[in-house]
């Protein structure tokens, strides 16, 4: 059993990971300012984790950029004998378009927020960290499947902030012994817990394909726009590596185990399935799962998109003994279970 701080634990990936960590017996302190999430997510996580889980999840409403909030979180997580064992750092902003319009906000939350967190970790002698990085680091990939050794060449402010934090982590790891750090480069996290109790609940118009499709399926939006039908792919639509959020959550557990059981480490690993699916294939699979037609329209390509982005997932398999277990049909089934049971997302609290 480890004592863990989870920043951004109320969010989409954080909430699913909290559930997997509670089920594995860990004690958690979540620090989240609910900038893009609802407290209801963590209530449901506790309910899903079952008897006894409530006492192992403390929630602090606060901001990673505020030292006082970080101090509260570290104090809450410490036992009488020891400090927190590790941090999993999800908190951040993630919308590419928004990052182009509001770059300073992205540098502030993602980069400055991570810097504050690392300073608090160093001050408390907690040097084990799992960081949410992103495949967006690779920009337009030159090699597909993309290995971790591919050049880091982001093409938008969001990607630059993730690259900057990864660099900060390399600098920190090199500065003194004792750091154990994993930067996990997620591909396209989608789906939901199979119960349909927790899932992705984006504010406003979804930025990503999968929540868009599910909102069309449930009647919240009219049709899906497919950006580009002339890509050099098998059906002309873009190909991505979709990873079930429960597989991703289990990837965090595997990374944590690897860090806690070894000496100094600096891991930079892709978390993806290694399989590519086209936009049209995802639409067809979702239609099959929900038994409804998903209207779509093929429109012009979007600037900044690549034809195909698929992970080389072999390093994570070798280093962590982890690989994805769930296929596109399960992603769509579980995603639909969440969306159909929660058509408007989590209840909005007044
Ligand atoms: N979902 C994806 O497609 C994807 C892909 C690659 C990487 N990531 C990264 O994974 C992480 C989690 O993503 P997600 O999809 O769960 O996003 P999310 O928005 O659902 O979760 C992020 C959480 O962080 C919280 N947060 C934001 N700013 C904060 C702050 N200043 N202080 C405290 N909490 C704050 C939000 O309220 C939210 O609960 C992010 O860092 C994101 O960049 C996500």
Coordinates of C-alpha atoms and ligand atoms in Angstrom, one line a residue:
X1 CA 0.0 0.0 0.0
X2 CA 1.4 3.4 -1.0
X3 CA 0.2 6.9 0.0
X4 CA -0.3 8.9 -3.2
X5 CA -1.1 12.5 -4.2
X6 CA -3.2 12.6 -7.4
X7 CA -3.4 16.1 -9.0
X8 CA -6.4 16.5 -11.3
X9 CA -7.8 13.3 -9.9
X10 CA -11.4 14.4 -10.6
X11 CA -10.9 14.6 -14.3
X12 CA -11.5 12.0 -17.0
X13 CA -8.3 10.0 -16.8
X14 CA -7.7 10.9 -13.1
X15 CA -11.0 9.5 -11.9
X16 CA -10.6 6.2 -13.7
X17 CA -7.0 5.9 -12.4
X18 CA -8.2 6.7 -8.8
X19 CA -10.6 3.8 -9.0
X20 CA -7.9 1.4 -10.2
X21 CA -5.6 2.7 -7.4
X22 CA -8.2 2.3 -4.7
X23 CA -9.0 -1.2 -5.9
X24 CA -5.3 -2.0 -5.6
X25 CA -5.4 -0.9 -2.0
X26 CA -3.6 2.5 -2.1
X27 CA -4.4 5.6 -0.1
X28 CA -5.1 8.7 -2.1
X29 CA -5.2 12.5 -1.7
X30 CA -6.7 14.2 -4.7
X31 CA -5.9 17.9 -5.3
X32 CA -8.2 19.4 -8.0
X33 CA -9.7 22.8 -8.5
X34 CA -12.6 21.4 -10.7
X35 CA -11.6 23.7 -13.6
X36 CA -12.7 21.0 -15.9
X37 CA -14.4 18.4 -13.7
X38 CA -17.1 17.7 -11.1
X39 CA -16.8 16.6 -7.5
X40 CA -19.5 14.0 -8.4
X41 CA -16.9 12.0 -10.3
X42 CA -14.9 11.2 -7.1
X43 CA -18.1 10.4 -5.2
X44 CA -18.9 7.8 -7.8
X45 CA -15.3 6.5 -7.7
X46 CA -15.7 5.8 -4.0
X47 CA -19.0 4.2 -4.6
X48 CA -17.5 1.9 -7.3
X49 CA -14.5 1.1 -5.2
X50 CA -16.8 -0.3 -2.5
X51 CA -16.7 -0.6 1.3
X52 CA -13.7 0.9 3.0
X53 CA -12.7 3.1 0.0
X54 CA -14.1 6.3 1.5
X55 CA -11.5 6.3 4.2
X56 CA -8.7 5.9 1.7
X57 CA -9.6 8.9 -0.5
X58 CA -9.2 12.5 0.8
X59 CA -10.2 15.3 -1.6
X60 CA -8.8 18.8 -1.4
X61 CA -10.2 21.5 -3.6
X62 CA -7.2 23.6 -4.6
X63 CA -4.8 24.7 -7.3
X64 CA -1.4 23.2 -8.1
X65 CA -0.1 26.7 -8.7
X66 CA -0.8 27.7 -5.1
X67 CA 1.9 26.6 -2.6
X68 CA -0.6 26.8 0.3
X69 CA -2.9 24.2 -1.4
X70 CA 0.1 22.0 -2.2
X71 CA 1.2 22.2 1.5
X72 CA -2.3 21.2 2.6
X73 CA -2.2 18.2 0.2
X74 CA 1.2 17.0 1.4
X75 CA 0.2 17.4 5.0
X76 CA -3.0 15.5 4.4
X77 CA -1.1 12.7 2.6
X78 CA 1.7 12.3 5.2
X79 CA 1.4 9.7 7.9
X80 CA 2.9 10.1 11.4
X81 CA 6.0 8.3 10.2
X82 CA 6.4 9.2 6.6
X83 CA 5.7 11.6 3.8
X84 CA 3.7 10.8 0.6
X85 CA 5.3 7.9 -1.4
X86 CA 4.5 9.3 -4.9
X87 CA 2.6 11.8 -7.0
X88 CA 0.6 11.1 -10.1
X89 CA 0.2 14.5 -11.9
X90 CA -2.8 14.8 -14.2
X91 CA -3.8 18.4 -13.5
X92 CA -3.5 20.5 -16.5
X93 CA -5.3 22.1 -19.5
X94 CA -5.5 20.0 -22.6
X95 CA -7.5 21.7 -25.5
X96 CA -5.2 22.3 -28.4
X97 CA -7.4 25.1 -30.0
X98 CA -7.7 26.9 -26.6
X99 CA -4.0 26.7 -26.1
X100 CA -3.5 28.6 -29.4
X101 CA -5.9 31.3 -28.3
X102 CA -4.7 31.5 -24.6
X103 CA -1.0 30.4 -24.6
X104 CA -0.1 32.1 -21.4
X105 CA -2.9 30.3 -19.5
X106 CA -1.5 27.0 -20.8
X107 CA 2.1 27.9 -19.8
X108 CA 0.9 29.0 -16.4
X109 CA -1.2 26.0 -15.5
X110 CA 0.8 23.3 -17.2
X111 CA 4.4 24.5 -16.8
X112 CA 4.3 26.8 -13.8
X113 CA 1.9 24.5 -12.1
X114 CA 4.2 21.5 -12.6
X115 CA 7.2 23.6 -11.4
X116 CA 5.3 24.4 -8.1
X117 CA 4.4 20.8 -7.7
X118 CA 8.1 19.7 -8.2
X119 CA 9.3 22.3 -5.7
X120 CA 6.8 21.0 -3.1
X121 CA 7.8 17.4 -3.8
X122 CA 11.5 18.3 -3.4
X123 CA 10.8 20.2 -0.1
X124 CA 8.9 17.1 1.2
X125 CA 11.5 14.6 0.1
X126 CA 8.9 13.0 -2.2
X127 CA 10.8 12.2 -5.4
X128 CA 8.6 9.7 -7.2
X129 CA 6.4 11.1 -10.0
X130 CA 4.2 9.8 -12.8
X131 CA 3.4 12.6 -15.3
X132 CA 0.7 12.8 -17.9
X133 CA 2.5 13.6 -21.1
X134 CA 1.1 13.3 -24.6
X135 CA 1.7 12.0 -28.1
X136 CA 1.1 15.5 -29.2
X137 CA 4.8 16.0 -28.5
X138 CA 5.7 14.2 -31.7
X139 CA 3.9 16.7 -34.0
X140 CA 3.8 15.4 -37.5
X141 CA 5.5 12.0 -37.0
X142 CA 8.1 10.9 -39.5
X143 CA 7.9 7.2 -38.5
X144 CA 4.7 5.3 -37.8
X145 CA 4.3 3.4 -35.4
X146 CA 6.0 6.2 -33.4
X147 CA 8.8 5.1 -31.1
X148 CA 9.8 7.1 -28.0
X149 CA 13.1 8.0 -29.8
X150 CA 11.1 10.0 -32.4
X151 CA 12.0 13.7 -32.5
X152 CA 10.1 16.0 -30.1
X153 CA 8.6 18.6 -32.3
X154 CA 5.3 19.9 -31.1
X155 CA 3.2 22.1 -33.3
X156 CA 0.9 23.9 -30.9
X157 CA 1.2 25.7 -27.5
X158 CA -0.3 22.7 -25.7
X159 CA 2.3 20.4 -27.1
X160 CA 5.1 22.9 -26.2
X161 CA 4.0 22.9 -22.6
X162 CA 4.1 19.1 -22.4
X163 CA 7.6 19.2 -24.0
X164 CA 8.7 21.8 -21.5
X165 CA 7.5 19.8 -18.5
X166 CA 9.2 16.7 -19.8
X167 CA 12.4 18.7 -20.2
X168 CA 12.0 20.1 -16.6
X169 CA 11.7 16.5 -15.4
X170 CA 14.9 15.4 -17.2
X171 CA 16.7 18.4 -15.6
X172 CA 15.3 17.6 -12.1
X173 CA 16.2 13.9 -12.5
X174 CA 19.8 14.9 -13.5
X175 CA 20.2 17.4 -10.7
X176 CA 20.4 15.0 -7.7
X177 CA 20.0 11.4 -7.0
X178 CA 16.8 9.9 -5.7
X179 CA 14.3 10.9 -8.4
X180 CA 12.1 8.2 -10.0
X181 CA 10.0 9.7 -12.8
X182 CA 7.8 8.3 -15.5
X183 CA 6.5 10.6 -18.3
X184 CA 3.7 8.7 -19.9
X185 CA 2.9 9.8 -23.5
X186 CA -0.8 9.0 -24.0
X187 CA -2.2 8.5 -27.4
X188 CA -6.0 8.9 -27.6
X189 CA -7.7 8.0 -24.4
X190 CA -11.4 7.1 -24.9
X191 CA -14.2 5.0 -23.5
X192 CA -15.4 4.8 -19.9
X193 CA -15.6 2.5 -16.9
X194 CA -17.9 -0.4 -17.9
X195 CA -20.4 0.5 -15.1
X196 CA -21.3 3.7 -17.0
X197 CA -21.0 5.6 -13.7
X198 CA -17.8 7.5 -14.6
X199 CA -16.7 8.8 -18.0
X200 CA -15.6 11.8 -20.1
X201 CA -17.7 14.9 -19.5
X202 CA -16.2 17.7 -21.6
X203 CA -17.3 21.3 -21.1
X204 CA -18.9 22.9 -24.2
X205 CA -18.2 21.5 -27.7
X206 CA -16.0 18.5 -27.4
X207 CA -12.5 18.9 -28.9
X208 CA -12.1 15.2 -29.6
X209 CA -13.8 12.8 -31.9
X210 CA -15.0 10.2 -29.4
X211 CA -17.1 12.4 -27.1
X212 CA -18.4 14.2 -30.2
X213 CA -19.6 10.9 -31.7
X214 CA -21.2 9.9 -28.4
X215 CA -23.0 13.2 -28.1
X216 CA -24.3 12.8 -31.6
X217 CA -25.5 9.3 -30.7
X218 CA -27.4 10.5 -27.7
X219 CA -29.0 13.4 -29.6
X220 CA -27.1 16.3 -28.1
X221 CA -25.5 17.2 -31.5
X222 CA -26.7 16.8 -35.1
X223 CA -23.7 15.2 -36.9
X224 CA -20.1 14.4 -36.7
X225 CA -17.7 16.4 -38.9
X226 CA -14.9 14.2 -40.4
X227 CA -11.9 16.5 -41.0
X228 CA -10.5 15.3 -44.4
X229 CA -11.6 12.4 -46.6
X230 CA -8.4 12.5 -48.7
X231 CA -5.7 11.4 -46.3
X232 CA -3.3 8.7 -47.5
X233 CA -5.1 6.1 -45.3
X234 CA -7.2 3.0 -46.1
X235 CA -10.5 4.9 -46.3
X236 CA -9.2 8.5 -46.6
X237 CA -10.1 9.5 -43.0
X238 CA -7.4 10.1 -40.3
X239 CA -6.1 7.1 -38.3
X240 CA -5.4 7.3 -34.6
X241 CA -4.4 5.0 -31.8
X242 CA -7.4 4.9 -29.4
X243 CA -6.7 3.5 -25.9
X244 CA -9.5 2.5 -23.5
X245 CA -9.3 4.7 -20.4
X246 CA -9.3 1.6 -18.1
X247 CA -6.2 0.3 -20.0
X248 CA -4.7 3.7 -19.5
X249 CA -5.5 3.7 -15.8
X250 CA -3.9 0.3 -15.4
X251 CA -0.9 1.6 -17.2
X252 CA -0.5 4.2 -14.4
X253 CA -0.6 1.4 -11.8
X254 CA 2.1 -0.5 -13.7
X255 CA 4.3 2.6 -14.0
X256 CA 3.9 3.3 -10.3
X257 CA 4.8 -0.3 -9.4
X258 CA 7.9 0.0 -11.6
X259 CA 9.0 3.2 -10.0
X260 CA 8.4 2.2 -6.4
X261 CA 10.2 -1.1 -6.8
X262 CA 13.3 0.2 -8.5
X263 CA 16.1 2.7 -7.9
X264 CA 16.5 6.0 -9.7
X265 CA 14.7 6.0 -13.0
X266 CA 13.6 8.3 -15.8
X267 CA 11.1 6.6 -18.0
X268 CA 9.5 8.2 -21.1
X269 CA 7.0 5.7 -22.5
X270 CA 4.2 5.7 -25.0
X271 CA 0.9 4.4 -23.7
X272 CA -1.1 3.3 -26.7
X273 CA -2.5 0.2 -28.2
X274 CA -0.2 0.1 -31.2
X275 CA -3.4 -0.3 -33.4
X276 CA -4.8 2.4 -35.6
X277 CA -8.4 3.0 -36.4
X278 CA -9.8 5.5 -38.9
X279 CA -12.4 8.0 -38.0
X280 CA -14.9 6.2 -40.3
X281 CA -14.2 2.9 -38.5
X282 CA -14.8 4.5 -35.1
X283 CA -18.1 6.0 -36.3
X284 CA -19.2 2.5 -37.6
X285 CA -18.1 0.8 -34.4
X286 CA -19.9 3.3 -32.3
X287 CA -23.1 2.9 -34.4
X288 CA -22.9 -0.8 -33.9
X289 CA -22.5 -0.4 -30.1
X290 CA -25.4 1.9 -29.7
X291 CA -27.7 0.5 -32.4
X292 CA -28.2 4.0 -33.9
X293 CA -27.2 5.7 -37.1
X294 CA -24.4 8.3 -36.6
X295 CA -24.9 11.0 -39.2
X296 CA -21.6 12.5 -40.4
X297 CA -20.2 14.8 -43.0
X298 CA -16.8 14.8 -44.5
X299 CA -15.3 18.4 -44.5
X300 CA -11.9 19.9 -45.2
X301 CA -8.8 18.8 -43.4
X302 CA -8.0 20.8 -40.2
X303 CA -4.7 22.5 -39.9
X304 CA -2.4 20.7 -37.5
X305 CA -3.7 17.2 -38.1
X306 CA -1.6 14.3 -39.3
X307 CA -2.8 11.4 -41.5
X308 CA -1.8 8.6 -39.1
X309 CA -0.7 8.6 -35.5
X310 CA -0.1 5.2 -33.9
X311 CA 2.1 4.3 -31.0
X312 CA 5.0 1.9 -31.0
X313 CA 3.8 0.3 -27.8
X314 CA 6.7 -2.2 -27.3
X315 CA 8.7 -0.2 -24.8
X316 CA 5.9 0.0 -22.3
X317 CA 5.2 -3.7 -22.7
X318 CA 8.9 -4.5 -22.0
X319 CA 9.5 -2.0 -19.2
X320 CA 6.2 -2.2 -17.4
X321 CA 4.9 -5.6 -18.4
X322 CA 1.7 -3.7 -19.5
X323 CA -0.2 -3.7 -22.7
X324 CA -3.8 -2.8 -23.7
X325 CA -6.4 -5.5 -23.2
X326 CA -9.6 -3.8 -24.5
X327 CA -10.5 -3.4 -28.2
X328 CA -12.5 -0.8 -30.1
X329 CA -15.8 -2.7 -29.6
X330 CA -15.3 -2.5 -25.8
X331 CA -14.4 1.1 -26.0
X332 CA -17.6 1.9 -27.9
X333 CA -19.8 -0.3 -25.6
X334 CA -18.4 1.3 -22.4
X335 CA -18.4 4.8 -23.9
X336 CA -22.1 4.4 -24.9
X337 CA -23.0 2.9 -21.5
X338 CA -21.6 6.1 -19.9
X339 CA -23.2 8.5 -22.4
X340 CA -26.6 6.9 -22.5
X341 CA -26.8 6.7 -18.7
X342 CA -25.6 10.3 -18.3
X343 CA -26.7 12.1 -21.5
X344 CA -25.8 15.5 -20.0
X345 CA -22.7 14.3 -18.2
X346 CA -22.4 14.6 -14.4
X347 CA -25.2 16.4 -12.7
X348 CA -24.4 20.1 -12.6
X349 CA -24.2 21.3 -8.9
X350 CA -25.5 24.7 -8.2
Ligands
LIG1 N1 -7.6 13.2 -22.6 C1 -6.6 13.2 -23.6 O1 -6.9 13.1 -24.7 C2 -5.2 13.4 -23.1 C3 -4.2 13.0 -24.0 C4 -2.8 13.2 -23.7 C5 -2.5 13.8 -22.4 N2 -3.5 14.2 -21.6 C6 -3.2 14.8 -20.3 O2 -3.7 14.0 -19.2 C7 -4.0 14.8 -18.2 C8 -5.4 14.5 -17.7 O3 -6.3 14.7 -18.9 P1 -7.9 14.4 -18.8 O4 -8.3 14.1 -20.1 O5 -8.2 13.6 -17.6 O6 -8.3 16.0 -18.6 P2 -9.4 16.6 -17.6 O7 -9.5 18.0 -17.9 O8 -10.6 15.7 -17.5 O9 -8.6 16.5 -16.2 C9 -7.7 17.4 -15.7 C10 -8.0 17.7 -14.3 O10 -7.1 18.7 -13.8 C11 -7.9 19.7 -13.0 N3 -7.1 20.9 -13.1 C12 -6.9 21.8 -14.1 N4 -6.2 22.8 -13.7 C13 -5.9 22.6 -12.4 C14 -5.1 23.3 -11.4 N5 -4.6 24.5 -11.8 N6 -5.1 22.9 -10.2 C15 -5.7 21.7 -9.8 N7 -6.4 21.0 -10.7 C16 -6.5 21.4 -12.0 C17 -9.2 19.8 -13.8 O11 -10.3 20.3 -13.0 C18 -9.5 18.3 -14.1 O12 -10.1 17.6 -13.1 C19 -3.8 16.3 -18.6 O13 -2.6 16.7 -18.1 C20 -3.8 16.1 -20.1 O14 -3.0 17.1 -20.7 C21 -4.8 14.0 -21.9

